[in-house]
Structures are given as C-alpha cells and as structure tokens.
Amino acid sequence: MVRDRVAEFSVEYVQALDEEGNLDETVAPDVSEDRLLELYRLMRLSRRVDERAVALQRRGELGTYAPGIGQEAAQVGSAVALKPEGWMVPSFREGAAFLTRGTPIHRLLWYSMGMEEGAEVSGATFPPSIPVGSQALHAAGLGWAQEITGADEAALAYFGDGATSQGDVYEAMNVAGVLDAHCVFLCQNNQWAISVPRRGQSRAETLAQKAVAAGIEGVQVDGNDVLGVLAVTRDALDSAREGDPVLIEALTYRRSMHTTSDDPRVYRTDEEEAEWERRDPIERFETYLRDEGLLDDERVAAIGEEIEDVIADEIDRAKEGQRQVVPAEMFDYVFAETPPELRRQRAAFESERSRASEEVSDDG
Amino acid sequence: MANELRLVEAIREALADEMARDDSVVVYGEDVGVNGGVFRATRDLYEEFPDQVYDTPLAESAILGLGVGLGAYGLVPVAEIQFASFAFQGFHQLHQHASRMRSRTRGALSVPMTVRTPYGGGIRALELHSESYEAGYAHVPGLKTVVPSNPADAKGLLTAAIRDPDPVLFLEPTKRYRASREPVPEDDHTVPLGEAAVVREGSDVTVVAWGAMLAETLDAAAASDASAEVIDLRTVSPMDSEAILNSVRKTGRCVVVHEAPRTGGLAAEIIARINDDALYHLEAPVERVTGYDVPFPMFAREDAYRPDAERIRRGIERALSA
Ligand SMILES: Cc1ncc(C[n+]2csc(CCOP(=O)(O)OP(=O)(O)O)c2C)c(N)n1
C-alpha cells in the first residue's frame, strides 16, 4: 500500500495583549486612544449590565438570563471590528456585542422580561438565536447575498463551543466556502456547554480546525485579549469581504453560570474558576491602559460612576415599558396582513378579556 | 406501597427502576450525566448507573439518530431532548427513520427508543422553550406520543414506554414537574399506552384534556355548575377514541382543551372522530379551548395565550348553552 501525504494543515494562535497586560506590537491593531478607552468602557458596561441583570433575576424582576461575564473581550473586540453595515448574527449570550453595536440596555432587559419588544432589532442586526447553532446558516445566507449583490460588507456569526457539534454549524461553514459568502464565524469557546466541557464536544484538538473540512481558514485567538480579537476579526472580515470566509475560535471562559437557572458548582472546580479569574479580560486591559498613561484611579472611578448612572436610567426605562405591555399584540406581527381567522381569534380574545374584567369589577 | 413524589421525581424513579431491571437500557442526552439534567430528571443516575448514563455532545440530530442505531442493535435507548423545541433539530430522524424502520423492513429491524422531553408553557421560560407540538408528532405514523399529567401516570407511562418495542415520544409537561407531590406506586408500575383515563365522572358534558391542561380543566370542572366528566387522554397517539366516544354518548356534549395552537391541533382530530362515530349523540357542537394561531409568546404575554381554568369554564358554558 502506497501512502502519500496529500494535504497538511496547521492552526495559528494569536495574542496581542498577554495576561500581564504586555502588548506585542507586531500583532496590535491600529486603534486610536479614544477607541481604546471606548473598548474599556464597553467591557465594563457589559460586565455591570450582566451583574445587575443577574441581581434583578434573583429578585424575580427578570426571567432566565445568560450572562457573558468573562467573555467581554471576545464580544466587544469582534463586534467593534464589524462596520455598521456589516451584519451581526448573534447567539443568546451576546449582550456585550449588542451594547457595542449601540443597542440600548433597556431593550436587552425587555428581552429578559419576556417581551417581544426586546427582540425588535434595528440596522444590520439579527435577534438572539435561542436554538443553538442554527443561526450560523443565516450568516452564510447574508454573506452569500453580499457576494451576489457585490456588496463590500460581511456578516459576523456568533456561536459557542457546544454549537460546533451541531450539523448546522458545519453546513454553514461548508456552504459559505462553496458560495464565497462574505462571512466570519466567531466561535466563543468558553470551555463549557452548560455542564459538558469542551472535550465532551469534540475529540478535535482545536475547534478552529473544523474549518479545514469546509475548506475555509481557521484561526485561534486569545479570547480574553480584546486587542488580539479585534486584530484577528478585522483581518477575517477583510478576507470575508473578498469572498473567503473564516472561522475564528476565541479561547475564553464563561466565568459565571450558564444561565440564572444553572449551578456551575455541580460540574466544575473552584481551582478552574480561579485560574480563569486570573486571566480576566478587563483587568488585563486596564493594566495596559494604566501603563500607557490613558487611565488612572480617578478616571477609572469616573467611568464606573457614569456607567452606574446610565444603567439605573435604563432599568427605569425598561420597567416603564414593561408596565405598558399590550397582550393582544401577540396577534399583530404574525403576518404582514392578518388573515381572517386570526382576526377572528383576536376579536374573541379581546371580548373574552373585557368580559372577564367586567366580571371582576362587578364582583368588586 | 406508595411514595409521595413530584412528577419529575417519578420520572427519575422510572428511569432508575428500568436501568436496574434491564442493563441494556441506556439513558443519554445533553447534560443528563454529571449535571443530572437541566430539570434534574436524571439526578444522581450517572453515579448509580455509570455504564448506562451518558452525556452527549450538543447535537439533537445525533442524539435521535444514535437511538436508531442503538435500538436496532438491541439496546434500549432512552434519550433526553433538553427542551421539546429542539427535537426539531432531529425531527427527520424520528420521521424518516425511527418511526418507519419496522414497516420498511417488514419487521426485520425496529427501534425501541423512548425520547423524553419537557414541553409546554407556564414557567416563564425563554423563547422557544414553551411550544406544544403533540399534533405534529401524532401526524407521524409509527410513532407513539405520550403525555402524562400526574406523577403516578408519569412513572407508569414512562415504564411502559421504555418496555414498548416501538419508538415513543414522551412529552413531559414542564409546568407540572414540581407542581405537587402525589402518591406514586413504589414497585413495578405500568400504565398501558393508548388508554385514556376518566379522572372525574359527570353527566352533562365531556371535557378532554392532557398534560398541563388537565389541572386547569379539573379546576374549571370544579368551578362549573355543570356535572363535567373529565378525560385525561394520556396517550395522544395512538388515541383512545372509544373512551371519548363512550363518554360523549353519555353526556351529549364535549369540550376539547389544548395549549397548542388551534389550527390543525388535536382538538380538530377528536371532533372529527366524534363526528364519525357519535354525531347523533351530540346535543351541541363540540367546543374547543386552545392556544391561538400565533407563535407561543415570550412570557410577558404567555398567560394571555395559555388556556386557564376561567377560559375552560366559559368553554363548558358555551357547550351547555348551545
Ligand atoms: C438546539 C438546541 N439544543 C439545546 C439547547 C439548550 N441549550 C441552550 S444553551 C446550551 C449550551 C450551549 O453551549 P455553547 O454552544 O458552548 O454556548 P454557551 O452557552 O457556552 O455560550 C444548551 C444545551 C438549545 N437552546 N438549542
């Protein structure tokens, strides 16, 4: 039997800012000082929104919530690389990416208050995808549309390590490759899919290499390094706009629970959590910015206060909207034009509710 | 002997008993092992039965497709799909392979798989965690679809499903998982698939319900001035038509309740069967109390969507006043 080597592959790993906050100038992206501070602010804002949301959920004011604590660099660094015309196709943990795209906080809170109002998107943005992985194909479709129409744009799809086990994610990468779709797939490998560790998803050494079978480029980046993620995503989007899709595996960690219904103590150790606390994306970036003279104690505190004020206002606004929910609106957006049977159901719904409320007032 | 158990605990007990009885029973799915399932239906089973309980990658198509292979090989697969909406990711395996293996091969191969999955609304869950799609499964020939409404039935029906030689989809009403503790027989307990239960006797009107809607229906029956006979369908496919027809022949009136959308829902099928075989016993058109033809809303609007005892009581009144 003759065995010839017909193909060889390798996977690169990129890091700009190391765990101590030292920058590798050869990898660092070109970013203005204002932009650097904006990245810092967005990461801190996202962290505080998540912390407040978890607390609100504990008080019964929000439904199930999926915090992205620990993943701020992966999300902010990638979302900021996408132009406003580029499409964002998120999963369900992309609060930080939404904030980076300018989505108001009260809208994120509405979503967690169980209101369709919270999934009302604007601009080139998809709503959260609750089924794991299926949204990757939508990004491929958007990216293909950009190829067909000759648009100088690209789509950015988010998914987790667990999602890479879904057929849809492989199909998305494969069709994107065949169709020259303008598409970047960003896998946030946060090491856990609920209770199943990364190794429980695939025997493959890296998730980035899943690109190989689809014939597209795959690359790993330190997902807790906001500048590295920004640099890699920028490159990938440039490539995607030319019709060469890319899979990025951002190595990060979900520091809190999977969702507020989950208890990570059942399946992971304190040591592991401490190890990743040490690699926290915000602290490392703050160290760097202080070293550069862009931040000092005073500035750090001022940003913190400004963030608290914004969040407090937005929570008020979310609660105000919640008080105004109109139940019958569930009938209104099912079709562009409501068919007769659905109009009939809506009318029956309204009359039954008004009769019920009359009876209540009769009793009282 | 009976234990006081919640529905989710009764399910766990059925799984444990069946794995202990038969070591070819294999329980597997996302987070069912170390984590004990997101609803804790498989709590500690992984420690107790290390060779029979497995966490799988996050892939429903794989989970259901694996079951076809495991089952054809001679094992007894009991798969968990974390939430019913994500069975769609593997629906083709149920529809195109599991349900028709026996008929395609004239009995040479079969798939004795049980697929357990929580379904239905009322627990303030996320989007796509509240759907009721039992009518869609009932539309798949060769697939049995079972919905328990109380802990004892949950144990008995699940045990029967696992022992059944054909594929069974077992829909667990999430809202009832922890709703009450009720006596559950401790030893071997089966409830035959395909048999409805008359859970409340009455003479004026028959009310048919299943799953989470049963509790609402019993509340409605208690609140109504009429003497309502309540039937728990338990297996929605194959359906126990006789139980419904016998009751309707006695009462002459009927209300069917389901949480799923109205159009194409199982109420329509039940009404068709009544028309076929008990039309002349009817004194009034059969009423439906159902969800609406809209995507199951997020939880700020779910109470407006789900039939409750009050809506069901009004349905009963309509059936009586016609
Ligand atoms: C198709 C599908 N299957 C199962 C689930 C339930 N579920 C929600 S999130 C999740 C784990 C996702 O893990 P990963 O893709 O790594 O993303 P992460 O949650 O870690 O961000 C599971 C199993 C779902 N939402 N969709």
XYZ file of C-alpha atoms and ligand atoms in Angstrom:
712
model
C 0.000 0.000 0.000
C 1.390 3.361 -1.029
C 0.534 6.197 1.255
C 1.275 9.709 0.019
C 0.750 12.776 2.085
C -1.727 14.825 0.008
C -2.541 17.651 2.358
C -1.271 19.200 5.569
C -2.882 21.701 7.879
C -1.970 23.801 10.820
C -3.796 26.196 13.108
C -2.329 29.510 14.247
C -2.825 31.101 17.647
C -2.839 34.883 18.060
C -2.378 37.002 21.169
C -1.660 40.753 21.283
C -2.046 41.503 24.974
C -0.730 38.894 27.409
C -2.103 38.080 30.840
C 0.092 40.703 32.500
C -1.036 43.412 30.093
C 2.089 43.480 27.899
C 1.435 44.330 24.270
C 3.017 42.599 21.306
C 3.424 45.494 18.870
C 3.661 43.196 15.858
C 0.147 41.907 16.451
C -1.517 45.013 17.915
C -4.213 46.573 15.739
C -4.101 50.243 14.845
C -6.562 51.844 17.274
C -6.856 55.460 18.409
C -6.581 56.345 22.086
C -10.247 57.327 22.229
C -11.187 53.995 20.727
C -9.063 52.160 23.289
C -10.900 53.900 26.101
C -14.213 53.152 24.430
C -13.367 49.434 24.324
C -12.556 49.590 28.016
C -15.789 51.384 28.832
C -17.858 48.926 26.785
C -16.322 45.950 28.549
C -17.002 47.435 31.960
C -20.513 48.478 30.967
C -21.255 44.952 29.760
C -19.945 43.417 32.950
C -22.096 45.704 35.092
C -25.195 45.140 32.973
C -24.719 41.402 33.446
C -24.167 41.740 37.191
C -27.220 43.937 37.604
C -29.323 41.647 35.393
C -28.420 38.590 37.460
C -29.372 40.505 40.618
C -32.686 41.584 39.052
C -33.396 37.997 38.055
C -32.754 36.884 41.637
C -35.368 39.380 42.795
C -37.874 37.999 40.297
C -37.774 41.050 38.042
C -36.242 39.303 35.025
C -36.683 35.851 33.530
C -33.849 33.477 32.746
C -30.713 35.430 31.880
C -27.474 34.271 30.212
C -24.591 36.444 31.429
C -21.431 36.868 29.378
C -19.159 37.659 32.301
C -15.602 36.807 31.292
C -16.344 36.999 27.567
C -16.329 40.789 27.205
C -13.119 40.919 25.182
C -14.280 38.269 22.710
C -17.546 40.121 22.113
C -16.503 43.757 22.264
C -13.295 43.142 20.298
C -15.119 41.347 17.493
C -18.285 43.465 17.328
C -16.265 46.665 17.157
C -14.456 45.325 14.090
C -17.736 44.991 12.209
C -18.832 48.074 10.304
C -22.370 49.307 10.987
C -23.436 47.937 7.557
C -21.958 44.544 8.359
C -24.489 42.066 9.736
C -24.290 40.755 13.275
C -25.866 37.325 13.778
C -25.762 36.592 17.493
C -26.424 33.612 19.675
C -28.093 34.183 23.085
C -25.143 35.348 25.205
C -24.088 38.354 23.139
C -25.134 41.200 25.438
C -21.695 42.811 25.146
C -21.780 42.574 21.352
C -25.242 44.174 21.288
C -24.056 47.014 23.512
C -21.059 47.511 21.233
C -23.446 47.829 18.292
C -25.356 50.515 20.175
C -28.395 48.507 21.276
C -29.933 50.315 24.255
C -29.749 48.483 27.568
C -33.491 48.663 28.200
C -34.068 46.639 25.063
C -31.816 43.861 26.332
C -33.712 43.977 29.608
C -37.060 43.812 27.817
C -35.914 40.640 26.136
C -35.195 39.160 29.548
C -38.542 40.424 30.788
C -40.147 38.128 28.237
C -41.208 40.910 25.883
C -41.067 40.634 22.092
C -40.222 44.338 22.197
C -36.740 43.246 23.288
C -36.133 41.303 20.058
C -37.105 44.236 17.873
C -33.817 44.899 16.122
C -32.581 47.827 14.126
C -29.899 48.088 11.489
C -27.974 45.113 10.227
C -28.625 43.027 13.319
C -30.374 39.719 13.925
C -32.262 38.981 17.155
C -30.789 36.405 19.568
C -30.918 32.812 18.358
C -32.242 30.519 21.039
C -31.707 27.235 19.165
C -28.000 26.524 19.457
C -26.086 26.867 16.206
C -28.893 27.222 13.677
C -28.144 30.928 13.208
C -24.765 30.206 11.610
C -26.610 29.400 8.417
C -28.338 32.789 8.434
C -24.953 34.464 8.432
C -23.963 32.295 5.490
C -27.133 33.434 3.713
C -26.456 37.096 4.457
C -22.857 36.675 3.384
C -23.925 34.958 0.176
C -26.361 37.803 -0.516
C -23.433 40.201 -0.189
C -21.456 38.127 -2.688
C -24.396 38.007 -5.138
C -25.012 41.740 -4.933
C -21.328 42.645 -4.904
C -21.634 44.437 -1.577
C -18.444 45.373 0.215
C -19.753 44.041 3.509
C -19.638 40.901 5.586
C -21.677 39.050 8.192
C -20.379 38.006 11.595
C -21.945 34.952 13.248
C -21.518 34.163 16.931
C -21.810 30.725 18.492
C -20.323 28.722 21.324
C -18.123 25.654 21.573
C -21.175 23.468 22.094
C -22.694 24.753 18.883
C -19.812 23.354 16.849
C -21.305 19.893 17.444
C -24.432 20.861 15.530
C -24.688 19.867 11.900
C -25.970 23.346 11.072
C -22.668 24.942 12.039
C -20.700 22.636 9.793
C -23.220 23.146 6.991
C -22.892 26.905 7.381
C -19.110 26.852 7.069
C -19.270 24.451 4.176
C -21.845 26.349 2.104
C -20.138 29.647 2.913
C -16.932 28.225 1.481
C -18.588 26.889 -1.664
C -20.575 30.063 -2.296
C -17.829 32.576 -1.438
C -20.115 34.013 1.230
C -18.897 37.148 2.983
C -18.964 35.536 6.325
C -16.944 35.278 9.531
C -17.848 32.597 12.055
C -16.837 33.524 15.569
C -16.821 30.620 17.988
C -16.558 31.770 21.577
C -15.014 28.694 23.098
C -15.880 29.447 26.711
C -14.923 25.878 27.683
C -18.405 24.748 28.738
C -21.742 23.986 27.088
C -23.854 24.025 30.224
C -22.248 21.106 32.113
C -20.367 19.492 29.246
C -16.705 20.521 28.951
C -15.093 21.381 25.650
C -13.590 17.888 25.408
C -17.110 16.459 25.652
C -17.998 18.132 22.367
C -15.173 17.010 20.137
C -12.024 14.980 20.086
C -10.531 17.553 17.705
C -7.533 19.296 19.232
C -8.808 22.746 18.290
C -12.242 23.917 17.205
C -10.604 26.228 14.670
C -9.572 23.164 12.670
C -13.236 22.444 11.974
C -12.757 24.999 9.218
C -10.356 22.648 7.453
C -13.035 20.198 6.383
C -15.048 23.072 4.932
C -12.024 24.362 3.068
C -12.055 27.745 4.780
C -9.470 29.352 7.013
C -9.499 28.653 10.735
C -7.588 30.577 13.389
C -7.388 30.654 17.183
C -7.143 33.821 19.211
C -6.810 34.548 22.906
C -10.434 35.479 23.504
C -9.632 37.389 26.688
C -7.391 39.761 24.775
C -9.578 42.481 23.321
C -6.851 43.796 21.010
C -5.991 40.360 19.668
C -9.642 39.615 18.981
C -10.049 42.967 17.260
C -6.983 42.382 15.068
C -7.999 38.856 14.068
C -11.620 39.794 13.405
C -10.601 42.784 11.289
C -8.407 40.553 9.146
C -11.101 37.934 8.890
C -13.714 40.496 7.820
C -11.333 41.823 5.170
C -10.914 38.310 3.863
C -14.669 37.630 4.033
C -15.446 40.750 2.021
C -13.318 39.190 -0.726
C -15.380 36.014 -0.608
C -13.111 33.995 1.684
C -14.972 33.050 4.860
C -13.063 32.493 8.114
C -13.699 30.606 11.334
C -12.244 32.223 14.458
C -12.006 30.259 17.675
C -11.756 32.730 20.549
C -10.439 30.940 23.641
C -12.272 32.368 26.622
C -14.201 31.364 29.704
C -17.726 31.806 30.965
C -16.955 32.963 34.480
C -20.495 32.873 35.817
C -23.378 30.425 35.472
C -24.654 29.193 32.098
C -27.928 30.950 32.819
C -29.575 32.039 36.030
C -31.197 28.560 36.149
C -27.824 26.840 36.294
C -25.498 25.948 39.169
C -21.918 25.513 37.922
C -20.737 24.094 41.243
C -22.304 20.801 40.200
C -19.826 20.314 37.365
C -16.701 22.442 37.756
C -13.996 23.207 40.300
C -13.011 26.325 42.242
C -9.436 25.904 41.015
C -10.513 26.123 37.410
C -12.577 29.232 38.099
C -9.689 30.872 39.967
C -7.333 30.121 37.106
C -9.580 31.983 34.683
C -10.228 34.816 37.094
C -6.513 35.479 36.842
C -6.878 35.798 33.071
C -9.799 38.200 33.245
C -10.113 40.316 30.089
C -10.956 43.616 31.767
C -8.176 43.621 34.346
C -5.515 42.862 31.788
C -6.672 45.671 29.535
C -6.911 48.099 32.417
C -3.310 47.305 33.415
C -2.219 48.064 29.866
C -4.146 51.343 29.687
C -2.731 52.460 33.041
C 0.775 51.622 31.847
C 0.130 53.708 28.740
C -0.991 56.609 30.905
C -4.528 56.533 29.492
C -6.120 55.605 32.822
C -5.555 56.415 36.465
C -7.571 55.773 39.637
C -9.626 58.876 39.185
C -10.559 58.118 35.589
C -11.382 54.515 36.422
C -13.725 55.647 39.202
C -15.370 58.272 36.993
C -16.109 55.726 34.280
C -17.599 53.446 36.920
C -19.926 56.167 38.173
C -21.040 57.160 34.713
C -21.863 53.511 33.967
C -23.931 53.157 37.150
C -25.990 56.224 36.211
C -26.663 55.016 32.686
C -27.715 51.580 33.899
C -30.021 52.986 36.583
C -31.826 55.138 33.999
C -32.133 52.266 31.589
C -33.564 49.941 34.241
C -36.236 52.552 34.994
C -36.997 52.824 31.321
C -37.262 49.029 30.986
C -39.705 48.826 33.897
C -41.796 51.628 32.471
C -42.073 49.736 29.162
C -42.943 46.552 30.992
C -45.940 48.224 32.591
C -47.262 49.060 29.138
C -47.297 45.602 27.589
C -50.425 45.022 25.496
C -51.246 41.284 25.460
C -53.294 41.415 22.226
C -50.210 42.463 20.318
C -49.319 38.781 20.108
C -51.694 38.667 17.124
C -50.291 41.673 15.319
C -46.984 40.664 13.802
C -47.642 37.061 12.781
C -48.210 38.006 9.139
C -47.839 41.239 7.194
C -51.588 41.096 6.699
C -53.577 39.342 9.413
C -55.750 36.586 7.854
C -59.493 36.480 8.657
C -59.331 33.533 11.060
C -56.594 35.218 13.074
C -58.579 38.480 13.132
C -61.492 36.452 14.469
C -59.294 34.909 17.159
C -58.027 38.355 18.103
C -61.567 39.695 18.435
C -62.627 36.715 20.542
C -59.562 37.228 22.718
C -60.388 40.895 23.257
C -64.042 40.316 24.031
C -63.299 37.462 26.411
C -60.814 39.654 28.263
C -63.145 42.597 28.509
C -65.931 40.317 29.757
C -63.555 38.845 32.349
C -62.540 42.300 33.556
C -66.208 43.406 33.737
C -66.954 40.395 35.930
C -64.060 41.298 38.176
C -65.385 44.848 38.578
C -68.953 43.515 39.169
C -67.633 41.291 41.945
C -65.666 44.120 43.472
C -46.736 0.881 48.842
C -46.623 4.422 47.526
C -44.208 7.328 47.802
C -45.221 10.960 47.668
C -43.350 12.220 44.612
C -43.298 15.143 42.250
C -43.752 14.376 38.579
C -40.067 14.922 37.810
C -39.104 12.595 40.656
C -41.485 9.939 39.387
C -39.734 10.123 36.048
C -36.373 9.701 37.705
C -37.704 6.705 39.593
C -38.964 5.059 36.412
C -35.560 5.572 34.759
C -33.706 4.161 37.775
C -36.010 1.157 38.088
C -35.784 0.314 34.407
C -31.988 0.633 34.306
C -31.759 -1.608 37.378
C -34.143 -4.159 35.871
C -32.530 -4.257 32.433
C -28.911 -3.321 31.860
C -29.494 -2.783 28.155
C -31.427 0.411 28.999
C -29.185 3.377 28.121
C -30.086 6.924 29.227
C -28.331 9.662 27.274
C -28.559 13.260 26.082
C -27.291 16.772 26.769
C -26.350 17.398 30.409
C -28.122 14.250 31.674
C -24.956 12.882 33.322
C -22.878 14.924 35.756
C -25.471 17.683 35.843
C -28.439 15.355 36.296
C -30.414 17.099 33.543
C -31.381 20.762 33.479
C -34.640 19.867 35.257
C -32.855 17.250 37.420
C -34.875 14.382 35.963
C -31.695 12.277 35.848
C -30.230 13.497 39.128
C -27.541 11.122 40.507
C -28.352 8.413 37.956
C -24.878 8.861 36.486
C -23.290 7.864 39.801
C -25.711 4.981 40.292
C -25.509 3.592 36.742
C -22.139 4.691 35.331
C -22.340 2.277 32.401
C -25.867 3.229 31.437
C -25.957 7.046 31.608
C -24.093 9.229 29.110
C -23.628 12.920 28.362
C -23.598 13.559 24.617
C -22.336 16.455 22.509
C -24.820 19.213 21.788
C -26.465 17.648 18.749
C -30.105 16.577 18.669
C -29.886 15.054 15.235
C -27.068 12.907 16.572
C -28.979 12.020 19.733
C -32.025 10.773 17.853
C -30.040 9.196 15.052
C -27.856 7.344 17.577
C -31.046 5.955 19.072
C -31.928 4.322 15.773
C -28.595 2.522 15.761
C -28.606 1.658 19.455
C -32.151 0.350 19.234
C -31.655 -1.679 16.063
C -28.570 -3.224 17.689
C -30.602 -4.470 20.621
C -30.092 -1.879 23.318
C -32.972 0.136 24.756
C -32.204 3.814 24.152
C -33.871 6.392 26.387
C -32.846 9.773 25.001
C -33.492 13.149 26.556
C -34.039 16.172 24.356
C -33.428 19.120 26.647
C -36.484 21.093 25.502
C -39.118 19.892 23.053
C -38.445 22.719 20.599
C -35.018 21.288 19.945
C -36.412 17.928 18.890
C -36.976 19.720 15.584
C -33.206 19.626 15.122
C -33.581 15.847 14.961
C -37.142 15.553 13.712
C -36.011 13.939 10.497
C -34.522 11.047 12.455
C -37.885 10.405 14.129
C -39.903 10.924 10.983
C -37.688 9.396 8.334
C -36.032 6.574 10.226
C -37.169 5.694 13.753
C -40.903 5.623 13.080
C -40.755 3.630 9.864
C -37.930 1.190 10.431
C -40.346 -1.596 11.316
C -42.689 -1.124 8.377
C -39.903 -0.596 5.844
C -38.133 -3.760 6.864
C -41.310 -5.795 7.373
C -40.352 -6.233 10.989
C -36.726 -7.241 10.424
C -35.472 -4.153 12.276
C -37.152 -1.954 14.837
C -36.353 0.991 17.064
C -37.458 0.535 20.701
C -36.367 4.095 21.538
C -38.030 6.362 24.077
C -37.471 10.087 23.658
C -38.237 12.136 26.762
C -38.589 15.862 26.540
C -40.095 18.684 28.606
C -42.695 20.747 26.767
C -45.359 23.401 27.191
C -45.549 26.840 28.732
C -46.343 28.468 32.019
C -42.919 28.580 33.671
C -41.651 31.934 32.354
C -39.123 30.169 30.173
C -37.056 31.607 27.347
C -38.296 31.910 23.780
C -38.808 28.531 22.107
C -38.937 26.683 25.420
C -42.735 26.544 25.695
C -44.137 25.082 22.496
C -46.635 22.202 22.320
C -46.202 20.225 19.147
C -48.006 16.988 20.002
C -50.272 17.243 16.954
C -47.232 17.236 14.689
C -45.935 14.043 16.270
C -49.375 12.460 16.167
C -49.145 13.019 12.420
C -46.151 10.671 12.203
C -47.315 7.081 11.643
C -45.323 4.545 13.629
C -44.510 6.948 16.445
C -46.369 6.803 19.747
C -46.818 10.082 21.590
C -47.488 10.055 25.302
C -48.216 12.932 27.705
C -48.547 12.277 31.452
C -50.411 14.757 33.631
C -49.585 13.487 37.143
C -46.731 11.732 38.965
C -48.202 8.221 39.132
C -49.054 8.194 35.445
C -45.655 9.656 34.638
C -43.962 6.671 36.236
C -46.387 4.135 34.823
C -46.448 5.518 31.307
C -42.685 6.020 31.109
C -42.070 2.467 32.293
C -44.477 1.215 29.636
C -42.811 3.419 27.016
C -39.353 2.061 27.793
C -40.655 -1.506 27.584
C -42.552 -0.767 24.369
C -40.927 -2.307 21.287
C -41.613 0.786 19.156
C -40.431 4.394 19.275
C -42.263 6.522 21.823
C -42.093 10.271 22.221
C -42.711 11.115 25.866
C -43.703 14.756 26.393
C -43.303 15.943 29.969
C -45.378 18.992 30.939
C -42.770 21.321 32.399
C -45.374 23.233 34.365
C -46.302 20.052 36.261
C -42.724 18.912 37.036
C -42.804 20.309 40.559
C -46.423 21.379 40.870
C -47.478 18.831 43.506
C -46.465 15.722 45.404
C -48.744 12.776 44.840
C -48.673 9.083 45.723
C -46.711 7.001 43.222
C -46.636 3.196 43.473
C -43.209 2.122 44.660
C -42.916 -1.193 42.895
C -43.296 -2.187 39.291
C -45.954 0.118 37.916
C -47.045 0.433 34.326
C -49.890 2.335 32.706
C -50.736 0.879 29.303
C -50.012 3.128 26.328
C -53.054 4.024 24.269
C -55.539 4.106 27.143
C -57.234 7.286 28.310
C -58.484 7.707 31.895
C -61.755 9.118 33.170
C -60.421 11.232 36.005
C -63.721 12.803 37.010
C -67.169 11.361 36.416
C -70.001 13.563 35.234
C -73.195 13.535 33.192
C -73.641 16.926 31.483
C -70.533 17.408 29.385
C -67.304 15.605 28.498
C -64.072 17.590 28.728
C -60.981 16.086 27.082
C -57.507 17.332 28.033
C -53.943 16.128 28.614
C -50.659 17.214 30.140
C -50.563 20.550 31.919
C -54.085 21.414 30.742
C -55.540 18.663 32.904
C -55.035 20.559 36.152
C -56.631 23.678 34.654
C -59.504 21.556 33.360
C -60.152 19.965 36.746
C -60.229 23.438 38.305
C -62.679 24.548 35.628
C -64.861 21.486 36.192
C -64.921 22.205 39.924
C -65.846 25.836 39.291
C -68.623 24.963 36.842
C -72.241 24.384 37.869
C -72.428 21.571 35.330
C -71.575 17.951 36.019
C -68.455 17.661 33.894
C -66.790 14.367 33.039
C -63.050 14.879 32.565
C -60.960 12.585 30.382
C -57.155 12.562 30.522
C -56.078 11.374 27.092
C -52.593 10.315 28.364
C -51.534 8.859 25.001
C -52.333 11.302 22.225
C -51.258 8.851 19.539
C -52.487 6.198 19.052
C -55.581 7.802 20.546
C -58.159 6.045 22.731
C -61.208 7.108 20.699
C -63.507 4.688 22.495
C -63.018 6.369 25.859
C -64.031 9.711 24.367
C -66.910 8.317 22.323
C -68.365 6.379 25.257
C -68.346 9.482 27.391
C -69.831 11.702 24.673
C -72.576 9.156 24.022
C -73.451 9.540 27.700
C -73.183 13.324 28.084
C -74.094 14.512 24.572
C -71.701 17.457 24.827
C -67.974 17.888 24.589
C -65.187 20.412 25.087
C -61.610 19.709 23.979
C -58.795 21.632 25.611
C -55.226 22.065 24.436
C -52.429 24.547 24.857
C -51.168 24.125 21.291
C -52.369 26.455 18.523
C -55.918 25.884 17.344
C -55.414 25.197 13.638
C -54.507 21.582 12.997
C -54.485 20.906 16.726
C -55.598 17.575 18.148
C -58.992 19.012 19.077
C -59.788 19.025 15.374
C -58.958 15.316 15.129
C -61.016 14.491 18.218
C -64.008 16.383 16.839
C -63.672 14.526 13.537
C -63.748 11.200 15.361
C -66.843 12.251 17.300
C -68.479 13.262 14.011
C -67.588 9.882 12.540
C -68.928 7.732 15.337
C -71.082 9.676 17.793
C -72.604 12.515 15.781
C -76.177 11.578 16.578
C -75.495 11.588 20.288
C -74.389 15.206 20.184
C -76.775 17.848 21.508
C -74.448 20.742 20.706
C -71.407 21.433 18.567
C -68.135 20.390 20.201
C -66.261 23.337 21.714
C -62.511 23.953 21.539
C -60.499 25.839 24.118
C -56.976 26.151 22.755
C -53.974 28.360 22.249
C -54.131 30.864 19.409
C -52.600 30.618 15.953
C -49.631 32.755 16.947
C -46.077 31.797 17.863
C -46.038 30.980 21.567
C -45.370 34.430 23.016
C -42.496 35.282 25.306
C -43.505 35.119 28.937
C -44.800 38.672 29.359
C -47.764 37.538 27.245
C -47.883 33.811 27.928
C -50.696 33.995 30.478
C -52.804 35.688 27.833
C -52.044 32.840 25.444
C -52.464 29.742 27.625
C -55.980 28.475 28.306
C -56.683 28.770 32.026
C -59.477 27.451 34.242
C -61.613 30.500 33.512
C -61.397 30.156 29.739
C -62.126 26.459 30.022
C -65.142 27.137 32.263
C -66.504 29.511 29.635
C -65.978 26.796 27.022
C -68.014 24.421 29.153
C -70.774 27.041 29.445
C -70.833 27.510 25.676
C -71.178 23.775 25.149
C -74.068 23.673 27.604
C -75.928 26.706 26.336
C -75.897 25.728 22.677
C -30.734 23.211 19.513
C -30.628 23.448 20.968
N -30.337 22.431 21.788
C -30.261 22.613 23.120
C -30.461 23.845 23.653
C -30.339 24.071 25.153
N -29.086 24.800 25.415
C -29.079 26.152 25.475
S -27.549 26.748 25.603
C -26.846 25.223 25.604
C -25.352 25.098 25.672
C -24.689 25.944 24.643
O -23.315 25.839 24.729
P -22.356 26.661 23.791
O -22.752 26.487 22.371
O -20.965 26.274 24.147
O -22.622 28.176 24.180
P -22.541 28.852 25.626
O -23.866 28.653 26.279
O -21.440 28.220 26.386
O -22.313 30.293 25.346
C -27.834 24.244 25.512
C -27.587 22.794 25.514
C -30.780 24.898 22.763
N -31.023 26.140 23.200
N -30.844 24.669 21.436
